[in-house]
Amino acid sequence: MDVCVSQVSPGDQLEVWPMGAGTPSVVRVLDIGEGERFRSLVVCLEGDEVEIHVPRSNTVKLIC
C-alpha cells in the first residue's frame, strides 16, 4: 500500500529499490529525522543501518 512519507513510523516495513539493484528490498525503519523538505529514514538493509532521505511530497510502499 502506498502511503505519504509523513505517515511512516519507526518499526514500519517499506519496499525500497537500492541503487544498482534489479529488485526491491524490504527494510525496517529504525529511526526518523525531520527536515524542512525531507525526512531522513534510518533503515535496516541486509543487516546494515542505512540512512535514506525522502522528499516529504513522495509516497513509499508500506508492507503490511
GROMACS .gro file of C-alpha atoms in nm:
model
   64
    1MET     CA    1   0.000   0.000   0.000
    2ASP     CA    2   0.141   0.342  -0.095
    3VAL     CA    3   0.146   0.599   0.187
    4CYS     CA    4   0.278   0.953   0.223
    5VAL     CA    5   0.630   0.955   0.369
    6SER     CA    6   0.500   1.169   0.658
    7GLN     CA    7   0.290   0.870   0.774
    8VAL     CA    8   0.590   0.637   0.816
    9SER     CA    9   0.681   0.544   1.175
   10PRO     CA   10   0.970   0.354   1.334
   11GLY     CA   11   0.904  -0.020   1.310
   12ASP     CA   12   0.726   0.007   0.973
   13GLN     CA   13   0.847  -0.211   0.687
   14LEU     CA   14   0.895  -0.045   0.349
   15GLU     CA   15   0.985  -0.158  -0.001
   16VAL     CA   16   1.290   0.026  -0.137
   17TRP     CA   17   1.499  -0.001  -0.452
   18PRO     CA   18   1.869   0.016  -0.351
   19MET     CA   19   2.093   0.186  -0.608
   20GLY     CA   20   2.207  -0.062  -0.869
   21ALA     CA   21   1.969  -0.335  -0.754
   22GLY     CA   22   1.743  -0.503  -1.005
   23THR     CA   23   1.481  -0.592  -0.747
   24PRO     CA   24   1.329  -0.416  -0.446
   25SER     CA   25   1.423  -0.493  -0.086
   26VAL     CA   26   1.210  -0.484   0.226
   27VAL     CA   27   1.359  -0.270   0.505
   28ARG     CA   28   1.253  -0.192   0.861
   29VAL     CA   29   1.251   0.173   0.974
   30LEU     CA   30   1.467   0.218   1.284
   31ASP     CA   31   1.460   0.597   1.329
   32ILE     CA   32   1.329   0.909   1.158
   33GLY     CA   33   1.482   1.256   1.132
   34GLU     CA   34   1.272   1.558   1.042
   35GLY     CA   35   1.385   1.817   0.790
   36GLU     CA   36   1.213   2.106   0.621
   37ARG     CA   37   1.171   1.935   0.282
   38PHE     CA   38   1.298   1.582   0.352
   39ARG     CA   39   1.254   1.306   0.608
   40SER     CA   40   1.565   1.105   0.690
   41LEU     CA   41   1.481   0.741   0.745
   42VAL     CA   42   1.735   0.516   0.914
   43VAL     CA   43   1.655   0.166   0.793
   44CYS     CA   44   1.797  -0.183   0.835
   45LEU     CA   45   1.900  -0.307   0.489
   46GLU     CA   46   2.055  -0.655   0.475
   47GLY     CA   47   2.181  -0.622   0.834
   48ASP     CA   48   2.330  -0.273   0.790
   49GLU     CA   49   2.190   0.060   0.907
   50VAL     CA   50   2.142   0.291   0.609
   51GLU     CA   51   2.011   0.648   0.609
   52ILE     CA   52   1.789   0.749   0.319
   53HIS     CA   53   1.647   1.094   0.252
   54VAL     CA   54   1.296   1.107   0.109
   55PRO     CA   55   1.120   1.427  -0.005
   56ARG     CA   56   0.810   1.491   0.206
   57SER     CA   57   0.600   1.505  -0.113
   58ASN     CA   58   0.686   1.142  -0.203
   59THR     CA   59   0.496   0.826  -0.126
   60VAL     CA   60   0.652   0.497  -0.017
   61LYS     CA   61   0.527   0.140  -0.034
   62LEU     CA   62   0.431   0.020   0.314
   63ILE     CA   63   0.446  -0.358   0.362
   64CYS     CA   64   0.161  -0.482   0.580
   0.00000   0.00000   0.00000
